[in-house]
Coordinates of C-alpha atoms and ligand atoms in Angstrom, one line a residue:
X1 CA 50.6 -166.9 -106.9
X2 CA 47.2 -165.4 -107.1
X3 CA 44.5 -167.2 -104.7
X4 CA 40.9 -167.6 -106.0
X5 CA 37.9 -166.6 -104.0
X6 CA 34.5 -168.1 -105.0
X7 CA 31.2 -165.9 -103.8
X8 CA 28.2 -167.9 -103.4
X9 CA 25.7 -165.4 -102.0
X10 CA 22.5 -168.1 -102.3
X11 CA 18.8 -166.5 -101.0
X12 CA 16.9 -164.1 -98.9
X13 CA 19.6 -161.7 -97.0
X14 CA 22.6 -163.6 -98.4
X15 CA 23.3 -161.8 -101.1
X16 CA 23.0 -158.4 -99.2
X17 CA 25.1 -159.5 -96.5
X18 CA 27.7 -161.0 -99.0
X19 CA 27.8 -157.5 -100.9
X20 CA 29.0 -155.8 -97.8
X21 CA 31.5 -158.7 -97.2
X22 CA 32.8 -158.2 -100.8
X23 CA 33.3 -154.0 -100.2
X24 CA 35.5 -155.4 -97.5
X25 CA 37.8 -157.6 -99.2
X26 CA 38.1 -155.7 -102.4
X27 CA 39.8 -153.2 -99.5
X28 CA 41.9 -155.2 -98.0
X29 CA 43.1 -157.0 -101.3
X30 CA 44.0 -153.6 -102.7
X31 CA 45.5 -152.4 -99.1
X32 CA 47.8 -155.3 -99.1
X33 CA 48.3 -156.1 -102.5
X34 CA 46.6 -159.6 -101.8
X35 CA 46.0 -160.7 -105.3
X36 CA 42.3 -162.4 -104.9
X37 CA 40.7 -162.9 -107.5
X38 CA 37.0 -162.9 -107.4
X39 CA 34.3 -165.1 -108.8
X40 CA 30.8 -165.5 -108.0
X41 CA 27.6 -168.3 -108.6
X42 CA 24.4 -169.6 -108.1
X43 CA 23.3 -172.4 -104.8
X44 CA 20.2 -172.9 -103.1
X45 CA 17.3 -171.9 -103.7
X46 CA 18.6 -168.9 -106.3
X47 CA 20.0 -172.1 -108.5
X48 CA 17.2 -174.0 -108.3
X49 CA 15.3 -171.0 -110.1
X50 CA 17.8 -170.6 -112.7
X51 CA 19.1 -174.6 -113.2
X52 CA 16.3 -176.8 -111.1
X53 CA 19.3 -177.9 -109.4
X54 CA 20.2 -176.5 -105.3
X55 CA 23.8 -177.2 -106.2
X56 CA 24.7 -177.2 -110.2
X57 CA 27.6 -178.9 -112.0
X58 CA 29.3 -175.6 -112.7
X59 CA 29.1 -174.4 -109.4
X60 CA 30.6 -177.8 -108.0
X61 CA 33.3 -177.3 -110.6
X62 CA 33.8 -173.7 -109.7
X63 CA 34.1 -174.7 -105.8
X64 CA 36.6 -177.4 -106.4
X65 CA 38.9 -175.2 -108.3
X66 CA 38.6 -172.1 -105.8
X67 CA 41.0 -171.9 -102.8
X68 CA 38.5 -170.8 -100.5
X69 CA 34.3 -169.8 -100.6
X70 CA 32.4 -167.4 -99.0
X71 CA 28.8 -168.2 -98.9
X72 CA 26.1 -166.2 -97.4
X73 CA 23.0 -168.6 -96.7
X74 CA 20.7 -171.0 -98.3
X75 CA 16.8 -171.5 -98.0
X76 CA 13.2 -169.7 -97.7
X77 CA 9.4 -170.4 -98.0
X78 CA 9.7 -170.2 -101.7
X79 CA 11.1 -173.8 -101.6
X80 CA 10.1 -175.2 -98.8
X81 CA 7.0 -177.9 -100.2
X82 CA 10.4 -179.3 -102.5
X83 CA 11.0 -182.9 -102.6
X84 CA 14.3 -182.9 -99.4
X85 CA 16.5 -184.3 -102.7
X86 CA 15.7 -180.9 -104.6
X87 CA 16.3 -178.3 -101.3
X88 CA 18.2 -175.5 -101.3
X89 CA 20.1 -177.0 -98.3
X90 CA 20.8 -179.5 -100.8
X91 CA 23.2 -177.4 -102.2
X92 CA 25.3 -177.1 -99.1
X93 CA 25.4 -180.4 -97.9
X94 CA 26.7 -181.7 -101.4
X95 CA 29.8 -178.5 -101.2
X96 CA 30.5 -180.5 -97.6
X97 CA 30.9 -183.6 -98.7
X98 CA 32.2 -182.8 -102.3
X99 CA 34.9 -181.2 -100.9
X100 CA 35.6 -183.1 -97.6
X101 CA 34.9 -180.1 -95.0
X102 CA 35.7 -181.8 -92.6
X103 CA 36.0 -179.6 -89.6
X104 CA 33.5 -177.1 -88.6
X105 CA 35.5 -174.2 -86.2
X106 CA 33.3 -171.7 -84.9
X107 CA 34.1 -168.9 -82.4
X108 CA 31.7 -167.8 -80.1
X109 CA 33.0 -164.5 -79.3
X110 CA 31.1 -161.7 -77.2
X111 CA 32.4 -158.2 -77.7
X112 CA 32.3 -156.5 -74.7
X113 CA 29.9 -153.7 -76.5
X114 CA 27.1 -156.1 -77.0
X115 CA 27.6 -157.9 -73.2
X116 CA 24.3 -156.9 -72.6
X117 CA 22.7 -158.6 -75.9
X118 CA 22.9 -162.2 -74.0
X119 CA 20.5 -163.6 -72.1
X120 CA 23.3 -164.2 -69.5
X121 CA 24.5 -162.1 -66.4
X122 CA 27.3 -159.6 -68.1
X123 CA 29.8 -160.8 -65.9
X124 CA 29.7 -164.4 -67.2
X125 CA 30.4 -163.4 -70.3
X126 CA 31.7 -160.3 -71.2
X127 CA 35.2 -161.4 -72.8
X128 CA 34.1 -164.8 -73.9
X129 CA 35.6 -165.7 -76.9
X130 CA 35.5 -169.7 -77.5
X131 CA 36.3 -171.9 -80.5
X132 CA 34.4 -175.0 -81.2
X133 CA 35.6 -177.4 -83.6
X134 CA 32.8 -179.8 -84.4
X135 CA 33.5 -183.0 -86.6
X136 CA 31.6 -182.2 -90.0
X137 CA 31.3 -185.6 -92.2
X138 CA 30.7 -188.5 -90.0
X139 CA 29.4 -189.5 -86.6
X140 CA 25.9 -190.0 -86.3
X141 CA 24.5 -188.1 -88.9
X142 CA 26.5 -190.1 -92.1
X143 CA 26.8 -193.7 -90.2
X144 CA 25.0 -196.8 -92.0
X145 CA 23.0 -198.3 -91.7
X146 CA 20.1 -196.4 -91.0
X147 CA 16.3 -195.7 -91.9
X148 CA 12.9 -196.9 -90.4
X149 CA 12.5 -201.1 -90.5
X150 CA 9.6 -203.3 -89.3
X151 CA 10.6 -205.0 -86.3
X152 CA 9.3 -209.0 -85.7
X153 CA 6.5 -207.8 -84.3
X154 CA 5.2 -205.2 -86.3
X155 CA 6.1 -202.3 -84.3
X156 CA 8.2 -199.4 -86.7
X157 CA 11.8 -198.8 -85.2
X158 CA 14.1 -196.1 -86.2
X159 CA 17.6 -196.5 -86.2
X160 CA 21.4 -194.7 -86.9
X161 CA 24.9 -195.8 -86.4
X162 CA 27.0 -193.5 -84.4
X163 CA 30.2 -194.6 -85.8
X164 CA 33.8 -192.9 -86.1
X165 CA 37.2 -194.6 -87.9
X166 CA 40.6 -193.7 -85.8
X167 CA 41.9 -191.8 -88.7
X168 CA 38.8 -189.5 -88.8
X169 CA 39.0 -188.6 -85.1
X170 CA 42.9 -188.0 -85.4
X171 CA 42.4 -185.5 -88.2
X172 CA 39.9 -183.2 -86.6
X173 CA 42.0 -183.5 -83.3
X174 CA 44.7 -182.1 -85.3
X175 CA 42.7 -179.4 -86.2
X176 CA 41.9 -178.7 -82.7
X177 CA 45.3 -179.3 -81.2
X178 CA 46.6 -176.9 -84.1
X179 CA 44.0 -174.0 -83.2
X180 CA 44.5 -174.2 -79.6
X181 CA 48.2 -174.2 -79.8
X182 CA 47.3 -170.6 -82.1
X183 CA 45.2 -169.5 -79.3
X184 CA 44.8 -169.8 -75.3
X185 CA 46.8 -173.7 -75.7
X186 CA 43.8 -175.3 -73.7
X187 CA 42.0 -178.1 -75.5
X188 CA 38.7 -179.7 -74.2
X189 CA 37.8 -182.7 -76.0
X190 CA 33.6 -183.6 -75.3
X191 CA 32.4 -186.8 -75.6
X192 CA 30.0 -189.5 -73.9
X193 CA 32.8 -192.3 -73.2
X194 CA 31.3 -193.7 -70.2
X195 CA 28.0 -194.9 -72.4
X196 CA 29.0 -194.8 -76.1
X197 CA 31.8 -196.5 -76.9
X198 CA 32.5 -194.8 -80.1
X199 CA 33.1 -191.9 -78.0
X200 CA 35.7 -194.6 -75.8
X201 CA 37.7 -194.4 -78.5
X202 CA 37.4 -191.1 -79.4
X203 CA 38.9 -190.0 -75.7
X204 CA 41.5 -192.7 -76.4
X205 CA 42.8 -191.2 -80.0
X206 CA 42.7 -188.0 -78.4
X207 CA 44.2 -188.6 -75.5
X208 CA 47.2 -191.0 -77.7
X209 CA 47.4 -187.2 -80.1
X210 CA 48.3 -184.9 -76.8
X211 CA 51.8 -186.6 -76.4
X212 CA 52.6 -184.8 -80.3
X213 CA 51.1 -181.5 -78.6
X214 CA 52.8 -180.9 -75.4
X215 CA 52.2 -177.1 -75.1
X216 CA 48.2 -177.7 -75.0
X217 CA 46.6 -178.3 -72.0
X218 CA 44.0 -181.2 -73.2
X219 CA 41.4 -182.3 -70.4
X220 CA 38.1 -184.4 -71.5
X221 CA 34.1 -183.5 -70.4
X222 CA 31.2 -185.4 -70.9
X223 CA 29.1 -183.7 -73.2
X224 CA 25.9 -183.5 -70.7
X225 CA 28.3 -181.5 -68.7
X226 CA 29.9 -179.5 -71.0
X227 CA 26.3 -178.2 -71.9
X228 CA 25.8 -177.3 -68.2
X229 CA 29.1 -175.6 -68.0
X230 CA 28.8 -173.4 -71.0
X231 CA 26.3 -171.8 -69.3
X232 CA 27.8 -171.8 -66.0
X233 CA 31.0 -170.7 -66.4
X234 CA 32.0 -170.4 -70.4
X235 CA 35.0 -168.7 -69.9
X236 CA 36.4 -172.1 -68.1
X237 CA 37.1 -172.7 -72.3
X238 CA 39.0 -172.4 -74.7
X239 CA 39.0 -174.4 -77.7
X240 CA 36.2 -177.3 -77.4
X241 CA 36.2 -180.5 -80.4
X242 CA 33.3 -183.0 -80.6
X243 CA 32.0 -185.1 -83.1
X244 CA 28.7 -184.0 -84.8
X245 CA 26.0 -184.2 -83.4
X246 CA 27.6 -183.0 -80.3
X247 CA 29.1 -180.1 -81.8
X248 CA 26.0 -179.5 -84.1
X249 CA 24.0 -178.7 -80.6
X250 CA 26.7 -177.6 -78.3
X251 CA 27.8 -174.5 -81.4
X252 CA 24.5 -173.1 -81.7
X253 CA 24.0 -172.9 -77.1
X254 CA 27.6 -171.2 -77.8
X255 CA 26.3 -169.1 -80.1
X256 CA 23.5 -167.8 -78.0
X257 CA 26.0 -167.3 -75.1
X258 CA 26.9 -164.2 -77.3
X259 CA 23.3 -162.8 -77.9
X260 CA 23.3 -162.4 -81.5
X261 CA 23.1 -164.7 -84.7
X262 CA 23.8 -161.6 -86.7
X263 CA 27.7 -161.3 -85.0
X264 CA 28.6 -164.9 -85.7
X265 CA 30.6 -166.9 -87.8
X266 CA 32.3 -169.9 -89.3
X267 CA 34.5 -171.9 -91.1
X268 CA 34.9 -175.4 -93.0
X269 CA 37.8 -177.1 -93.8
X270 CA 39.3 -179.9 -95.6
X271 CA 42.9 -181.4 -95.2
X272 CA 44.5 -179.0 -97.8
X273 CA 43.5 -176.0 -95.9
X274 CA 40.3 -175.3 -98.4
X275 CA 37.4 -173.9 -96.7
X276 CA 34.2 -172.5 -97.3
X277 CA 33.5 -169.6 -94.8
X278 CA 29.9 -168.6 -93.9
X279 CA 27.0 -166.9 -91.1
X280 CA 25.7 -169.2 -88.6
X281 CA 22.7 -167.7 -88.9
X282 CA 20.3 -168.7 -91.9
X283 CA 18.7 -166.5 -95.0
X284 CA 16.6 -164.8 -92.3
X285 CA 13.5 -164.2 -95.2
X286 CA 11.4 -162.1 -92.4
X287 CA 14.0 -159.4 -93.2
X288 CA 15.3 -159.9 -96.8
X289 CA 15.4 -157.0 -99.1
X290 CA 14.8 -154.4 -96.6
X291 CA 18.3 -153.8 -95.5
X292 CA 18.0 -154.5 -91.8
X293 CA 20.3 -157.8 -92.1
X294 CA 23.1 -157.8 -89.6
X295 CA 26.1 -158.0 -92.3
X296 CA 29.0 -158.6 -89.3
X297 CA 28.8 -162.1 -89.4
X298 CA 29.4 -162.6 -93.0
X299 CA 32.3 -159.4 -92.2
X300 CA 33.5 -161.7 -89.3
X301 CA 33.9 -165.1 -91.8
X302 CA 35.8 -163.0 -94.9
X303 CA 38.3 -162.4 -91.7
X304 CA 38.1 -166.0 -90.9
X305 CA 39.0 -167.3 -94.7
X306 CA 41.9 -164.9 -94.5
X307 CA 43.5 -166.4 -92.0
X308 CA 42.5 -169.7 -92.3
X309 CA 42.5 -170.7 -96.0
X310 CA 44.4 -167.6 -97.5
X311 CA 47.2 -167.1 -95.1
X312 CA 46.7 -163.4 -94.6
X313 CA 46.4 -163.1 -90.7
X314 CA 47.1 -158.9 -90.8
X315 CA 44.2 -158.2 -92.8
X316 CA 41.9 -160.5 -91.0
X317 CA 42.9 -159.1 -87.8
X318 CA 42.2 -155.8 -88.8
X319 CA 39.2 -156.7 -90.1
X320 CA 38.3 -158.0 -86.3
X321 CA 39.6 -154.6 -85.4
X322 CA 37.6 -152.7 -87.4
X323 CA 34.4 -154.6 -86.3
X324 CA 35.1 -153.7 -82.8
X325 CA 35.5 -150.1 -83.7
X326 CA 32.2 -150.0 -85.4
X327 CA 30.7 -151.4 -82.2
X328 CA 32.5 -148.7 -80.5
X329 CA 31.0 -146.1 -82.3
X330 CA 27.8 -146.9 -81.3
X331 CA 26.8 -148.3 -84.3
X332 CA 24.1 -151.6 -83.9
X333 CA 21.4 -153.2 -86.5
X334 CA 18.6 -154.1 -85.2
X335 CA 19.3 -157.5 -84.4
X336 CA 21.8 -155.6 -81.4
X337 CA 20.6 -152.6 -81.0
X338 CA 21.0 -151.1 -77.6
X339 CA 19.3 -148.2 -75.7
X340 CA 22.2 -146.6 -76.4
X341 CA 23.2 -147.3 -79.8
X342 CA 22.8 -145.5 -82.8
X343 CA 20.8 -148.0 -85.3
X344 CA 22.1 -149.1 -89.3
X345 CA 21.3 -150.3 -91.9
X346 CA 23.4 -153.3 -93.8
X347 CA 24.7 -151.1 -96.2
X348 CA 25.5 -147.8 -93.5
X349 CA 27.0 -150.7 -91.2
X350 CA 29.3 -152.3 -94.2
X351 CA 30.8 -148.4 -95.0
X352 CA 31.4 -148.4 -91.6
X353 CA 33.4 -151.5 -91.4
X354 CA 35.2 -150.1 -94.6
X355 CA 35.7 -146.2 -92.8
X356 CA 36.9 -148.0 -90.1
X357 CA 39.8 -150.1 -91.9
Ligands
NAD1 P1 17.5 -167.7 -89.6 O1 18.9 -167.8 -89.0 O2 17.5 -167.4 -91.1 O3 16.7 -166.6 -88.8 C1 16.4 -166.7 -87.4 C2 16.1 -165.3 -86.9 O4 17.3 -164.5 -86.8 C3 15.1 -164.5 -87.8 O5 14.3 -163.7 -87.0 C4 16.1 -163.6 -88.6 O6 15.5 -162.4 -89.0 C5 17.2 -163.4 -87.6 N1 18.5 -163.2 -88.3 C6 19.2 -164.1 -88.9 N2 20.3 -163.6 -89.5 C7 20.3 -162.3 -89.2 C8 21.2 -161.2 -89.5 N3 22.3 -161.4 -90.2 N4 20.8 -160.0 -89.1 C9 19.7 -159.8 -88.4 N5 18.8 -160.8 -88.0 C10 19.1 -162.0 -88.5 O7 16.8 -169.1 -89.3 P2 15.4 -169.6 -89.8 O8 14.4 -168.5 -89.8 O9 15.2 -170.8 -89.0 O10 15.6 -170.1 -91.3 C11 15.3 -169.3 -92.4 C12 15.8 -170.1 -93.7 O11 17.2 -170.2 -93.6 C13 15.2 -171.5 -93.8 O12 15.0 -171.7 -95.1 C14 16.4 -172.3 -93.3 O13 16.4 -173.6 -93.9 C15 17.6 -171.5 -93.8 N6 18.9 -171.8 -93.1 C16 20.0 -171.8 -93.8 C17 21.2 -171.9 -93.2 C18 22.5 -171.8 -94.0 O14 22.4 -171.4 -95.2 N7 23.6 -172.1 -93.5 C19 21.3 -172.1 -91.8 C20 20.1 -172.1 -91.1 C21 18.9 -171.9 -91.7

């Protein structure tokens, strides 16, 4: 049965990025008679100009009926004095929860090419290649109640809930489990169990899920340490879950183990294996419209929904392959260009990809 691919390429570089990302799959659809079928609509700040609304009706619609999304990023200046109800980030929060994305898996992988591109010595982390699978929906940043309140004495107090059901942990351990059993079969779960006692439990559920996985390795970190060794010794890791908050901050210091924004990406998933596949990085508007945008990330995610939502693993490992290939051309934008590279364009480094495959 034919899959369905929704393309939401939303503002500033994202719908560059997402053209290069589309050359690709068009490829590999044809190369191995795949069957996608292709659709594309408006989010953020681009449906806001053409609906008023970051995240229309139709598009909801659209998502809910696609088997997987790839979007390329949300947001600029242009909307920026909005009311936060009427944001393009609006738009992507509401395709989270609408569709229960649940778990947030992002690889932090440095390709040996670009070892030099982190602000780390090369030898710590030239090979890295790390998954983090952050919680998406709940934990801290959903919990109620919350808000600012007037305390007896009239001082203002701010306040969340950091709050987490056993079923919710259980499902994104399974995730994790499940991906590390697919990969290097060691599992870190980070949490903050000896002060939180949300996080108590969380250690217990995980600890209760190992027994079902008995070819991963699980050990547990607090997360102040985790945050010291992932820039000690990342390669200690392989697959790291967290709730999120934990994961929100620990994924982005991952991310900069590797050097570049432009390389990475990322995936979100519900239970039915749904996702919607995107850049870490943001619309970067410094550089939109001048064809300087790093497209690899976005490249690097269309592999991602291959193998995670669309079941296709050859093509989105030779997708991976063909990134590498590019890299060892010589071929950089300037978000990674070396002394000794030769520097591209979006569109010269997309062909490339393609050539490559
Ligand atoms: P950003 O990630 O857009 O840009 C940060 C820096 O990285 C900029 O200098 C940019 O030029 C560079 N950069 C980013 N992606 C690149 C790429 N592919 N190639 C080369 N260089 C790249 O973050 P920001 O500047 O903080 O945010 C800009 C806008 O993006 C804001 O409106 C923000 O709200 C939005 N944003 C959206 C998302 C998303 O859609 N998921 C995520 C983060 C930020």
């Amino acid at each position: 049965m034919s899959k369905s691919v929704l393309l939401l390429p939303g503002d500033g570089i994202g719908p560059e990025i997402v053209s290069e990302a589309e050359k690709v799959l068009h490829k590999v659809n044809d190369d191995y008679k795949l069957g996608l079928m292709f659709s594309t609509d408006l989010v953020g700040g681009a449906a806001i100009d053409a609906t008023g609304d970051p995240l229309p009706a139709k598009t909801m619609a659209h998502a809910q009926k696609s088997d997987a999304i790839l979007l390329g990023a949300v947001g600029g200046p242009k909307w920026d004095d909005l009311d936060m109800a009427k944001r393009p980030e609006k738009g992507l929060l509401g395709l989270r929860s609408g569709l229960q994305l649940f778990a947030n898996l992002r690889p932090a992988v440095l390709y040996p090419q670009l070892a030099s591109a982190s602000s780390l010595k090369p030898e710590v982390v030239s090979g890295l290649d790390i998954l983090i699978v952050r919680e998406l929906t709940g934990g801290i940043y959903f919990g109620q109640p919350r808000g600012v309140r007037t305390s007896e004495n009239g001082e203002r107090q701010g306040y969340n809930t950091y709050v987490y059901s056993e079923s919710e942990i259980r499902r994104i351990g399974r995730v994790a489990f499940e991906s590390a059993q697919q990969r290097g079969g060691k599992l870190c779960s980070v949490d903050k169990a000896n002060v939180l006692e949300v996080t108590r439990l969380w250690r217990e559920v995980m600890t209760d899920l190992a027994q079902e996985y008995p070819d991963v390795e699980l050990s547990h970190m607090y997360v102040d340490n985790a945050a010291m060794q992932l820039v000690r010794a990342p390669k200690q890791f392989d697959v790291i879950v967290t709730g999120n908050m934990f994961g929100d901050i620990l994924s982005d210091q991952a991310a900069m183990l590797t050097g570049s924004i432009g390389m990475l990406p990322s995936a979100s998933m519900n239970s039915e294996k749904q996702g919607m596949f995107e850049p870490c990085h943001g619309s970067a508007p410094d550089i939109a419209g001048q064809g300087l945008a790093n497209p690899l990330a976005t490249i690097l995610s269309a592999a991602m929904m291959l193998r995670y939502s669309l079941g296709a693993e050859k093509p989105a490992a030779a997708i991976e392959k063909a990134v590498s290939k590019v890299l060892d051309q010589g071929l950089r934008t300037a978000d990674i260009m070396s002394p000794d590279g030769r520097q591209v364009g979006t569109r010269e480094m997309g062909d490339a990809v393609l050539a490559a495959l």
